[in-house]
Amino acid sequence: MGANSSSISELPENEYLQKLSGSEPISENDPFWNQLLSFSFTTPTNSADLKLLEEATISVCKSLVEKNPRTGNLGSLIKVFLSRTKELKISAECQNHLFIWQAHNALFIICCLLKVFISRMSEEELQLHFTYEEKAGPSSYGTECEDLIEELLCCLIQLIVEIPLLYPCQHTDSNWWKWLCSWYRGRYSGGVTSALGDITYSISLEAVTTLIVFLSCQLFHKEILRESIIHKYLMHGRCLPYTSRLVKTLLYNFIRQERSPPPGTHAFQQQTDGGGLLYGIASGVATGLWTVFTLGGVGSKASAQLEQCSPLASQSLLLLLVLANLTDAPDTPNPYRQAIMSFKNTQDNTAFSSSNPHAFQINFNSLYTALCEQQKSDQATLLLYMLLHQNSNVRTYVLARTDIENLVLPILEILYHVEERNSHHVYMALIILLILTEDDGFNRSIHEVILKNITWYAERVLTEISLGSLLILVVIRTIQYNMTRTRDKYLHTNCLAALANMSAQFRSLHQYAAQRIISLFSLLSKKHNKVLEQATQSLRGSLGSNDSPLPDYAQDLNVIEEVIRMMLEIINSCLTNSLHHNPNLVYALLYKRDLFEQFRTHPSFQDIMQNIDLVISFFSSRLEQAGAELSVERVLEIIKQGAVALPKDRLRKFPELKFKYVEEEQPEEFFIPYVWSLVYNSAVALYWNPRDIQLFTMDSG
């Protein structure tokens, strides 16, 4: 690296990197570090260039792994970085305007080296590279820096939670910040806020990325890590007091969705009239460094994509998910999960529980808005699931919102486009609906929200429909998709559970929603008859031959009958609790009354069929009395009149249909591979060789 611009292909031959990974110890006070950290380099974001960077870094790392035990140069680099970050907080007397650039560059190199180290050695071996003590020589760092890993982790967390990000007005009490603002004034045409925001944005992003890399050892183990050196540092000691501040900062990074600084806007503008030697050095470093910050350069495809998103918000969310899903330590629960489970609204004035030292407050309105706007990503959906499932304060707030459609519609759109989503994303969206439908208030309110022109629903033009009816349509569509494609019993179960939870509060069902409920039952009925016929034919064929085993039709039949039973219970629950509110469902039931004939005497359905049979008979009789050739409007009028006349005591009462989502035992077996697959696929400017990944297969990633 160094002052000259470097391309990826030149990295292995770069004289500064060769010296870093060479045989000579380099003191942390050596001028070499100023040369090393003054480089111009474009961080790649497409997979091909990221792979090249990985390969180039490996060649440097191999040499460093071999020689670092004798030179201690990795430790010296880290100590240089630590010293630069300490300078970020010094008083105005320092007036060293290069430290923030060098701190970023040092962290970028550390992150690249760590990523390769962690992928190729155990944590115990990694720790040796941090704690090795050379008895003689200028780079000795044994006893006084025996916790260099902890010091680095702590420093990264401090960078994330303490560096001002695009909001200098919030830090006007800081002398160094006042000085930096003063120094930039007049140097940068875009203003102080923009200039300082650019540089702090980039170093914050690099700190978040490096913490993710530190935790990436999980990627290279098939089993879930339950005891980890890095986890121990993060859950104990000097890092622990920062837990709530780190979680809060990562959440606010997600909420704010600050865009990355646009390519070509430099905090240090090039000058043609000189400006002095010191400024010339600063300008050269800043211009070269800025190509790192722009994440791909002007005109690249990756850059164009990144302009549409916030790398810091995305990376912060990934780190938050990783931290929240760390396994509990033997002697203490995961403090980051505790923080996520217990934070409150800024408008909540109740006292914090003394049992949880990691609680904090955050603006729930801003959080809700961000969650509504970001549901296209797996990460945001997983965060929403975690908050609804684990944080009762968030769940209560969400359920009390009068604009719940802003949250539910993006979730429904995920399910509607099920064929375009990975199975985990669909599961999370479905479980979110299940959690929401556990609340009776939600189940009532969704039928009061009227939507117009749902453009993404293609099967039928829906000019006006309630949110509740749309939810029913999408869940039924998901069931039908699953029946014909994936045949996942888990998906079936959760879809039906959500419908069952809502069924007692069905109100004013749209005619199309009512039709789809009965159509699903029709599909199940045909499936049932087909399997029954196959079982009969198979049994007849087996009478003449004992050579081949019989297919297990009994199991298929049992599964189908369970689903049919559940659908009958959902229809029955609606008829029993809200028949007078749902004439369209009664209409659809009467129109397809023949479907139910075969189940009337079936031993598995006799009890639940009593009410449905009674409703069909009662309304059929009233329609016969009204005469033939009735219009749709007249039939609906008769149904509404009949709903008032039907004696409610004639309908048999069944236990209320209520299902509650409960996580499986050892949920980490599902969530940790899922979270790391998101990191692998979505993290900004991070690449791991797929052949090295042990935690999941590439298909699941």
Short mmCIF file of N, CA and C in Angstrom, two decimals, residues 58-217:
data_model
loop_
_atom_site.label_atom_id
_atom_site.label_comp_id
_atom_site.label_asym_id
_atom_site.label_seq_id
_atom_site.Cartn_x
_atom_site.Cartn_y
_atom_site.Cartn_z
N ILE A 58 -4.27 -13.44 1.28
CA ILE A 58 -3.79 -14.72 1.79
C ILE A 58 -2.28 -14.83 1.65
N SER A 59 -1.74 -14.39 0.52
CA SER A 59 -0.29 -14.49 0.31
C SER A 59 0.47 -13.66 1.34
N VAL A 60 -0.07 -12.49 1.68
CA VAL A 60 0.56 -11.66 2.71
C VAL A 60 0.39 -12.31 4.07
N CYS A 61 -0.80 -12.86 4.32
CA CYS A 61 -1.09 -13.46 5.63
C CYS A 61 -0.24 -14.70 5.89
N LYS A 62 -0.01 -15.50 4.88
CA LYS A 62 0.80 -16.70 5.06
C LYS A 62 2.18 -16.33 5.60
N SER A 63 2.75 -15.30 5.02
CA SER A 63 4.05 -14.84 5.48
C SER A 63 3.97 -14.27 6.88
N LEU A 64 2.89 -13.51 7.15
CA LEU A 64 2.73 -12.91 8.47
C LEU A 64 2.49 -13.97 9.54
N VAL A 65 1.69 -15.00 9.22
CA VAL A 65 1.44 -16.09 10.17
C VAL A 65 2.75 -16.77 10.56
N GLU A 66 3.60 -16.96 9.58
CA GLU A 66 4.86 -17.64 9.83
C GLU A 66 5.83 -16.78 10.65
N LYS A 67 5.86 -15.47 10.36
CA LYS A 67 6.91 -14.64 10.95
C LYS A 67 6.44 -13.77 12.13
N ASN A 68 5.14 -13.62 12.27
CA ASN A 68 4.64 -12.76 13.34
C ASN A 68 5.06 -13.21 14.74
N PRO A 69 5.12 -14.53 15.02
CA PRO A 69 5.59 -14.93 16.35
C PRO A 69 6.98 -14.40 16.70
N ARG A 70 7.80 -14.13 15.68
CA ARG A 70 9.13 -13.59 15.94
C ARG A 70 9.18 -12.06 15.86
N THR A 71 8.28 -11.49 15.03
CA THR A 71 8.34 -10.04 14.83
C THR A 71 7.32 -9.27 15.67
N GLY A 72 6.17 -9.88 15.92
CA GLY A 72 5.12 -9.15 16.64
C GLY A 72 4.53 -8.01 15.85
N ASN A 73 4.65 -8.06 14.51
CA ASN A 73 4.21 -6.92 13.70
C ASN A 73 2.70 -6.74 13.69
N LEU A 74 1.94 -7.85 13.82
CA LEU A 74 0.49 -7.72 13.90
C LEU A 74 0.12 -6.92 15.14
N GLY A 75 0.76 -7.26 16.25
CA GLY A 75 0.51 -6.51 17.48
C GLY A 75 0.90 -5.06 17.36
N SER A 76 2.02 -4.79 16.68
CA SER A 76 2.44 -3.40 16.49
C SER A 76 1.42 -2.63 15.66
N LEU A 77 0.90 -3.27 14.59
CA LEU A 77 -0.12 -2.62 13.76
C LEU A 77 -1.36 -2.29 14.59
N ILE A 78 -1.76 -3.26 15.42
CA ILE A 78 -2.95 -3.03 16.25
C ILE A 78 -2.70 -1.91 17.24
N LYS A 79 -1.49 -1.86 17.81
CA LYS A 79 -1.18 -0.80 18.76
C LYS A 79 -1.13 0.56 18.08
N VAL A 80 -0.67 0.60 16.83
CA VAL A 80 -0.71 1.85 16.07
C VAL A 80 -2.15 2.30 15.89
N PHE A 81 -3.01 1.34 15.53
CA PHE A 81 -4.43 1.68 15.37
C PHE A 81 -5.02 2.19 16.68
N LEU A 82 -4.71 1.51 17.77
CA LEU A 82 -5.25 1.93 19.07
C LEU A 82 -4.78 3.33 19.43
N SER A 83 -3.52 3.63 19.12
CA SER A 83 -3.01 4.97 19.43
C SER A 83 -3.69 6.03 18.58
N ARG A 84 -3.97 5.71 17.31
CA ARG A 84 -4.66 6.67 16.45
C ARG A 84 -6.08 6.93 16.95
N THR A 85 -6.75 5.89 17.40
CA THR A 85 -8.13 6.09 17.88
C THR A 85 -8.16 6.87 19.18
N LYS A 86 -7.13 6.69 20.02
CA LYS A 86 -7.08 7.49 21.25
C LYS A 86 -6.94 8.97 20.92
N GLU A 87 -6.27 9.27 19.82
CA GLU A 87 -6.09 10.66 19.43
C GLU A 87 -7.40 11.30 18.98
N LEU A 88 -8.39 10.46 18.65
CA LEU A 88 -9.67 11.02 18.25
C LEU A 88 -10.33 11.80 19.37
N LYS A 89 -9.94 11.50 20.62
CA LYS A 89 -10.62 12.11 21.76
C LYS A 89 -9.75 13.15 22.46
N ILE A 90 -8.56 13.46 21.91
CA ILE A 90 -7.68 14.40 22.59
C ILE A 90 -8.18 15.82 22.43
N SER A 91 -7.57 16.71 23.17
CA SER A 91 -8.00 18.11 23.15
C SER A 91 -7.57 18.80 21.87
N ALA A 92 -8.00 20.04 21.73
CA ALA A 92 -7.75 20.79 20.49
C ALA A 92 -6.28 21.06 20.25
N GLU A 93 -5.44 20.96 21.30
CA GLU A 93 -4.02 21.26 21.13
C GLU A 93 -3.33 20.32 20.14
N CYS A 94 -3.87 19.13 19.94
CA CYS A 94 -3.21 18.14 19.07
C CYS A 94 -3.09 18.65 17.64
N GLN A 95 -4.20 19.08 17.07
CA GLN A 95 -4.26 19.61 15.72
C GLN A 95 -3.56 18.71 14.69
N ASN A 96 -3.77 17.40 14.83
CA ASN A 96 -3.25 16.45 13.85
C ASN A 96 -4.42 15.96 13.01
N HIS A 97 -4.54 16.51 11.80
CA HIS A 97 -5.72 16.22 11.00
C HIS A 97 -5.59 14.94 10.18
N LEU A 98 -4.55 14.16 10.40
CA LEU A 98 -4.40 12.91 9.66
C LEU A 98 -4.86 11.69 10.46
N PHE A 99 -5.08 11.85 11.77
CA PHE A 99 -5.27 10.64 12.59
C PHE A 99 -6.50 9.84 12.21
N ILE A 100 -7.59 10.52 11.82
CA ILE A 100 -8.81 9.77 11.51
C ILE A 100 -8.64 8.96 10.23
N TRP A 101 -7.87 9.52 9.26
CA TRP A 101 -7.62 8.78 8.02
C TRP A 101 -6.74 7.56 8.29
N GLN A 102 -5.71 7.77 9.07
CA GLN A 102 -4.80 6.66 9.36
C GLN A 102 -5.47 5.60 10.22
N ALA A 103 -6.34 6.03 11.11
CA ALA A 103 -7.08 5.06 11.92
C ALA A 103 -7.94 4.17 11.04
N HIS A 104 -8.60 4.78 10.07
CA HIS A 104 -9.43 3.98 9.15
C HIS A 104 -8.57 3.01 8.35
N ASN A 105 -7.49 3.50 7.79
CA ASN A 105 -6.64 2.64 6.96
C ASN A 105 -6.04 1.49 7.77
N ALA A 106 -5.61 1.79 8.99
CA ALA A 106 -5.07 0.74 9.86
C ALA A 106 -6.14 -0.31 10.14
N LEU A 107 -7.36 0.15 10.39
CA LEU A 107 -8.45 -0.79 10.68
C LEU A 107 -8.80 -1.62 9.46
N PHE A 108 -8.75 -1.00 8.28
CA PHE A 108 -9.02 -1.75 7.05
C PHE A 108 -8.02 -2.89 6.87
N ILE A 109 -6.74 -2.61 7.10
CA ILE A 109 -5.71 -3.66 6.97
C ILE A 109 -5.91 -4.74 8.02
N ILE A 110 -6.17 -4.33 9.28
CA ILE A 110 -6.40 -5.29 10.36
C ILE A 110 -7.56 -6.21 10.01
N CYS A 111 -8.64 -5.62 9.48
CA CYS A 111 -9.83 -6.41 9.14
C CYS A 111 -9.50 -7.44 8.06
N CYS A 112 -8.77 -7.03 7.03
CA CYS A 112 -8.40 -7.95 5.95
C CYS A 112 -7.54 -9.10 6.49
N LEU A 113 -6.57 -8.77 7.35
CA LEU A 113 -5.69 -9.80 7.92
C LEU A 113 -6.46 -10.73 8.84
N LEU A 114 -7.28 -10.15 9.70
CA LEU A 114 -8.05 -10.97 10.64
C LEU A 114 -8.95 -11.96 9.93
N LYS A 115 -9.56 -11.51 8.85
CA LYS A 115 -10.50 -12.38 8.13
C LYS A 115 -9.80 -13.65 7.65
N VAL A 116 -8.60 -13.49 7.14
CA VAL A 116 -7.86 -14.67 6.67
C VAL A 116 -7.34 -15.49 7.86
N PHE A 117 -6.83 -14.82 8.87
CA PHE A 117 -6.34 -15.53 10.06
C PHE A 117 -7.45 -16.42 10.64
N ILE A 118 -8.63 -15.82 10.83
CA ILE A 118 -9.73 -16.54 11.49
C ILE A 118 -10.22 -17.71 10.64
N SER A 119 -10.15 -17.56 9.32
CA SER A 119 -10.62 -18.65 8.45
C SER A 119 -9.64 -19.81 8.40
N ARG A 120 -8.40 -19.60 8.89
CA ARG A 120 -7.36 -20.61 8.71
C ARG A 120 -6.73 -21.10 10.00
N MET A 121 -7.25 -20.64 11.16
CA MET A 121 -6.67 -21.12 12.42
C MET A 121 -7.72 -21.09 13.52
N SER A 122 -7.46 -21.83 14.57
CA SER A 122 -8.38 -21.85 15.71
C SER A 122 -8.27 -20.55 16.49
N GLU A 123 -9.25 -20.33 17.36
CA GLU A 123 -9.20 -19.14 18.20
C GLU A 123 -7.98 -19.16 19.12
N GLU A 124 -7.62 -20.34 19.58
CA GLU A 124 -6.46 -20.46 20.45
C GLU A 124 -5.18 -20.03 19.72
N GLU A 125 -5.06 -20.46 18.46
CA GLU A 125 -3.90 -20.04 17.66
C GLU A 125 -3.93 -18.54 17.40
N LEU A 126 -5.12 -18.02 17.11
CA LEU A 126 -5.25 -16.59 16.88
C LEU A 126 -4.82 -15.81 18.12
N GLN A 127 -5.23 -16.29 19.28
CA GLN A 127 -4.89 -15.61 20.53
C GLN A 127 -3.38 -15.54 20.73
N LEU A 128 -2.67 -16.59 20.30
CA LEU A 128 -1.21 -16.60 20.43
C LEU A 128 -0.58 -15.47 19.63
N HIS A 129 -1.17 -15.16 18.46
CA HIS A 129 -0.63 -14.08 17.64
C HIS A 129 -0.86 -12.71 18.29
N PHE A 130 -1.84 -12.63 19.15
CA PHE A 130 -2.11 -11.38 19.85
C PHE A 130 -1.30 -11.25 21.14
N THR A 131 -0.94 -12.38 21.74
CA THR A 131 -0.35 -12.33 23.07
C THR A 131 1.12 -12.72 23.09
N TYR A 132 1.68 -13.03 21.90
CA TYR A 132 3.09 -13.44 21.86
C TYR A 132 3.98 -12.35 22.42
N GLU A 133 4.96 -12.73 23.24
CA GLU A 133 5.88 -11.76 23.84
C GLU A 133 7.30 -12.06 23.39
N GLU A 134 7.88 -11.10 22.69
CA GLU A 134 9.29 -11.19 22.30
C GLU A 134 10.12 -10.60 23.42
N LYS A 135 11.03 -11.37 23.98
CA LYS A 135 11.78 -10.93 25.16
C LYS A 135 12.70 -9.75 24.86
N ALA A 136 13.19 -9.71 23.66
CA ALA A 136 14.08 -8.62 23.31
C ALA A 136 13.64 -8.04 21.98
N GLY A 137 13.84 -6.77 21.80
CA GLY A 137 13.46 -6.15 20.53
C GLY A 137 12.49 -5.02 20.76
N PRO A 138 12.36 -4.18 19.77
CA PRO A 138 11.56 -2.95 19.90
C PRO A 138 10.06 -3.19 19.94
N SER A 139 9.59 -4.37 19.52
CA SER A 139 8.14 -4.57 19.43
C SER A 139 7.61 -5.47 20.53
N SER A 140 8.28 -5.53 21.64
CA SER A 140 7.83 -6.37 22.74
C SER A 140 6.47 -5.90 23.25
N TYR A 141 5.55 -6.84 23.33
CA TYR A 141 4.22 -6.46 23.83
C TYR A 141 3.57 -7.64 24.54
N GLY A 142 4.18 -8.09 25.59
CA GLY A 142 3.67 -9.26 26.29
C GLY A 142 2.80 -8.90 27.46
N THR A 143 3.39 -8.70 28.61
CA THR A 143 2.61 -8.54 29.82
C THR A 143 1.72 -7.31 29.79
N GLU A 144 2.22 -6.19 29.25
CA GLU A 144 1.42 -4.97 29.30
C GLU A 144 0.27 -5.00 28.31
N CYS A 145 0.32 -5.90 27.33
CA CYS A 145 -0.75 -5.97 26.32
C CYS A 145 -1.24 -7.41 26.18
N GLU A 146 -1.27 -8.13 27.30
CA GLU A 146 -1.67 -9.53 27.19
C GLU A 146 -3.14 -9.68 26.81
N ASP A 147 -3.94 -8.60 26.98
CA ASP A 147 -5.33 -8.62 26.57
C ASP A 147 -5.54 -7.74 25.34
N LEU A 148 -4.66 -7.87 24.36
CA LEU A 148 -4.73 -7.03 23.17
C LEU A 148 -6.01 -7.29 22.38
N ILE A 149 -6.49 -8.53 22.41
CA ILE A 149 -7.76 -8.83 21.73
C ILE A 149 -8.88 -8.04 22.39
N GLU A 150 -8.93 -8.11 23.72
CA GLU A 150 -9.98 -7.38 24.44
C GLU A 150 -9.86 -5.89 24.21
N GLU A 151 -8.63 -5.37 24.19
CA GLU A 151 -8.44 -3.94 23.97
C GLU A 151 -8.92 -3.54 22.58
N LEU A 152 -8.64 -4.37 21.59
CA LEU A 152 -9.08 -4.07 20.23
C LEU A 152 -10.60 -4.14 20.13
N LEU A 153 -11.20 -5.19 20.71
CA LEU A 153 -12.66 -5.32 20.68
C LEU A 153 -13.32 -4.12 21.35
N CYS A 154 -12.77 -3.75 22.50
CA CYS A 154 -13.31 -2.60 23.24
C CYS A 154 -13.20 -1.33 22.42
N CYS A 155 -12.08 -1.16 21.76
CA CYS A 155 -11.86 0.02 20.94
C CYS A 155 -12.86 0.08 19.79
N LEU A 156 -13.11 -1.06 19.15
CA LEU A 156 -14.08 -1.10 18.04
C LEU A 156 -15.47 -0.70 18.52
N ILE A 157 -15.86 -1.22 19.68
CA ILE A 157 -17.17 -0.88 20.23
C ILE A 157 -17.24 0.61 20.55
N GLN A 158 -16.17 1.14 21.13
CA GLN A 158 -16.13 2.56 21.45
C GLN A 158 -16.23 3.42 20.18
N LEU A 159 -15.56 2.99 19.12
CA LEU A 159 -15.66 3.72 17.86
C LEU A 159 -17.10 3.78 17.38
N ILE A 160 -17.80 2.65 17.48
CA ILE A 160 -19.18 2.58 16.99
C ILE A 160 -20.11 3.46 17.82
N VAL A 161 -19.94 3.43 19.14
CA VAL A 161 -20.91 4.12 20.00
C VAL A 161 -20.54 5.57 20.30
N GLU A 162 -19.28 5.95 20.07
CA GLU A 162 -18.85 7.28 20.49
C GLU A 162 -18.53 8.23 19.36
N ILE A 163 -18.18 7.72 18.17
CA ILE A 163 -17.86 8.64 17.07
C ILE A 163 -19.14 9.29 16.57
N PRO A 164 -19.16 10.61 16.45
CA PRO A 164 -20.35 11.29 15.92
C PRO A 164 -20.54 10.92 14.46
N LEU A 165 -21.78 10.63 14.10
CA LEU A 165 -22.07 10.19 12.74
C LEU A 165 -23.07 11.14 12.09
N LEU A 166 -22.56 12.05 11.27
CA LEU A 166 -23.41 12.96 10.50
C LEU A 166 -24.21 13.92 11.35
N TYR A 167 -23.94 13.95 12.67
CA TYR A 167 -24.70 14.82 13.55
C TYR A 167 -23.76 15.63 14.44
N PRO A 168 -22.90 16.49 13.89
CA PRO A 168 -21.93 17.21 14.71
C PRO A 168 -22.59 18.14 15.71
N CYS A 169 -23.82 18.60 15.43
CA CYS A 169 -24.48 19.49 16.36
C CYS A 169 -24.73 18.82 17.70
N GLN A 170 -24.71 17.48 17.73
CA GLN A 170 -24.93 16.76 18.98
C GLN A 170 -23.65 16.66 19.80
N HIS A 171 -22.56 17.14 19.29
CA HIS A 171 -21.27 16.94 19.96
C HIS A 171 -20.54 18.27 20.15
N THR A 172 -21.29 19.35 20.31
CA THR A 172 -20.66 20.66 20.38
C THR A 172 -19.89 20.89 21.66
N ASP A 173 -20.05 20.01 22.66
CA ASP A 173 -19.30 20.15 23.89
C ASP A 173 -17.90 19.58 23.79
N SER A 174 -17.61 18.90 22.70
CA SER A 174 -16.31 18.26 22.54
C SER A 174 -15.31 19.25 21.95
N ASN A 175 -14.19 19.48 22.66
CA ASN A 175 -13.18 20.42 22.18
C ASN A 175 -12.56 19.99 20.86
N TRP A 176 -12.23 18.66 20.77
CA TRP A 176 -11.60 18.20 19.53
C TRP A 176 -12.57 18.31 18.36
N TRP A 177 -13.86 18.10 18.66
CA TRP A 177 -14.85 18.20 17.58
C TRP A 177 -15.00 19.65 17.13
N LYS A 178 -15.00 20.59 18.10
CA LYS A 178 -15.07 22.00 17.75
C LYS A 178 -13.88 22.40 16.88
N TRP A 179 -12.69 21.89 17.27
CA TRP A 179 -11.50 22.23 16.50
C TRP A 179 -11.58 21.67 15.09
N LEU A 180 -12.05 20.38 14.99
CA LEU A 180 -12.12 19.74 13.68
C LEU A 180 -13.13 20.48 12.79
N CYS A 181 -14.25 20.90 13.38
CA CYS A 181 -15.22 21.69 12.63
C CYS A 181 -14.59 22.98 12.12
N SER A 182 -13.83 23.63 13.01
CA SER A 182 -13.19 24.89 12.65
C SER A 182 -12.18 24.69 11.53
N TRP A 183 -11.40 23.60 11.62
CA TRP A 183 -10.37 23.33 10.62
C TRP A 183 -10.99 23.08 9.25
N TYR A 184 -12.16 22.34 9.26
CA TYR A 184 -12.79 22.02 7.98
C TYR A 184 -13.49 23.23 7.36
N ARG A 185 -13.91 24.17 8.18
CA ARG A 185 -14.69 25.29 7.67
C ARG A 185 -13.90 26.03 6.60
N GLY A 186 -14.47 26.23 5.47
CA GLY A 186 -13.77 26.90 4.38
C GLY A 186 -12.97 25.96 3.50
N ARG A 187 -12.68 24.72 4.01
CA ARG A 187 -11.93 23.74 3.21
C ARG A 187 -12.87 22.92 2.33
N TYR A 188 -14.12 22.82 2.77
CA TYR A 188 -15.01 21.87 2.11
C TYR A 188 -16.29 22.55 1.68
N SER A 189 -16.56 22.55 0.40
CA SER A 189 -17.70 23.29 -0.12
C SER A 189 -19.03 22.70 0.31
N GLY A 190 -19.04 21.41 0.65
CA GLY A 190 -20.30 20.77 1.03
C GLY A 190 -20.73 21.05 2.45
N GLY A 191 -19.88 21.73 3.25
CA GLY A 191 -20.25 22.04 4.62
C GLY A 191 -19.59 21.10 5.60
N VAL A 192 -19.53 21.57 6.85
CA VAL A 192 -18.86 20.79 7.89
C VAL A 192 -19.58 19.47 8.15
N THR A 193 -20.90 19.52 8.24
CA THR A 193 -21.65 18.31 8.54
C THR A 193 -21.38 17.23 7.52
N SER A 194 -21.42 17.60 6.24
CA SER A 194 -21.21 16.62 5.18
C SER A 194 -19.80 16.05 5.21
N ALA A 195 -18.80 16.93 5.39
CA ALA A 195 -17.42 16.48 5.38
C ALA A 195 -17.12 15.54 6.52
N LEU A 196 -17.48 15.96 7.73
CA LEU A 196 -17.19 15.13 8.89
C LEU A 196 -18.06 13.88 8.90
N GLY A 197 -19.28 14.02 8.38
CA GLY A 197 -20.13 12.84 8.28
C GLY A 197 -19.53 11.79 7.38
N ASP A 198 -18.92 12.23 6.28
CA ASP A 198 -18.31 11.29 5.34
C ASP A 198 -17.24 10.44 6.02
N ILE A 199 -16.33 11.08 6.74
CA ILE A 199 -15.21 10.34 7.31
C ILE A 199 -15.64 9.50 8.51
N THR A 200 -16.55 10.02 9.32
CA THR A 200 -17.00 9.24 10.47
C THR A 200 -17.87 8.07 10.03
N TYR A 201 -18.64 8.28 8.95
CA TYR A 201 -19.44 7.19 8.39
C TYR A 201 -18.53 6.01 8.04
N SER A 202 -17.44 6.31 7.37
CA SER A 202 -16.57 5.26 6.86
C SER A 202 -15.85 4.50 7.96
N ILE A 203 -15.37 5.21 8.97
CA ILE A 203 -14.66 4.50 10.04
C ILE A 203 -15.64 3.73 10.91
N SER A 204 -16.88 4.24 11.05
CA SER A 204 -17.90 3.49 11.78
C SER A 204 -18.24 2.20 11.04
N LEU A 205 -18.39 2.30 9.72
CA LEU A 205 -18.68 1.10 8.92
C LEU A 205 -17.55 0.08 9.04
N GLU A 206 -16.31 0.55 9.01
CA GLU A 206 -15.17 -0.38 9.11
C GLU A 206 -15.12 -1.04 10.48
N ALA A 207 -15.48 -0.30 11.54
CA ALA A 207 -15.49 -0.87 12.89
C ALA A 207 -16.56 -1.96 13.01
N VAL A 208 -17.74 -1.70 12.46
CA VAL A 208 -18.82 -2.71 12.47
C VAL A 208 -18.38 -3.95 11.70
N THR A 209 -17.78 -3.73 10.53
CA THR A 209 -17.33 -4.84 9.69
C THR A 209 -16.28 -5.68 10.41
N THR A 210 -15.36 -5.03 11.10
CA THR A 210 -14.29 -5.76 11.79
C THR A 210 -14.85 -6.59 12.94
N LEU A 211 -15.86 -6.09 13.63
CA LEU A 211 -16.50 -6.88 14.70
C LEU A 211 -17.17 -8.13 14.10
N ILE A 212 -17.81 -7.97 12.95
CA ILE A 212 -18.40 -9.14 12.28
C ILE A 212 -17.31 -10.16 11.95
N VAL A 213 -16.19 -9.68 11.43
CA VAL A 213 -15.08 -10.57 11.10
C VAL A 213 -14.56 -11.28 12.34
N PHE A 214 -14.44 -10.57 13.44
CA PHE A 214 -13.99 -11.17 14.70
C PHE A 214 -14.89 -12.35 15.09
N LEU A 215 -16.18 -12.23 14.83
CA LEU A 215 -17.14 -13.26 15.23
C LEU A 215 -17.31 -14.35 14.18
N SER A 216 -16.64 -14.21 13.03
CA SER A 216 -16.88 -15.11 11.90
C SER A 216 -16.29 -16.50 12.09
N CYS A 217 -15.63 -16.75 13.20
CA CYS A 217 -15.10 -18.11 13.44
C CYS A 217 -16.21 -19.15 13.37
#
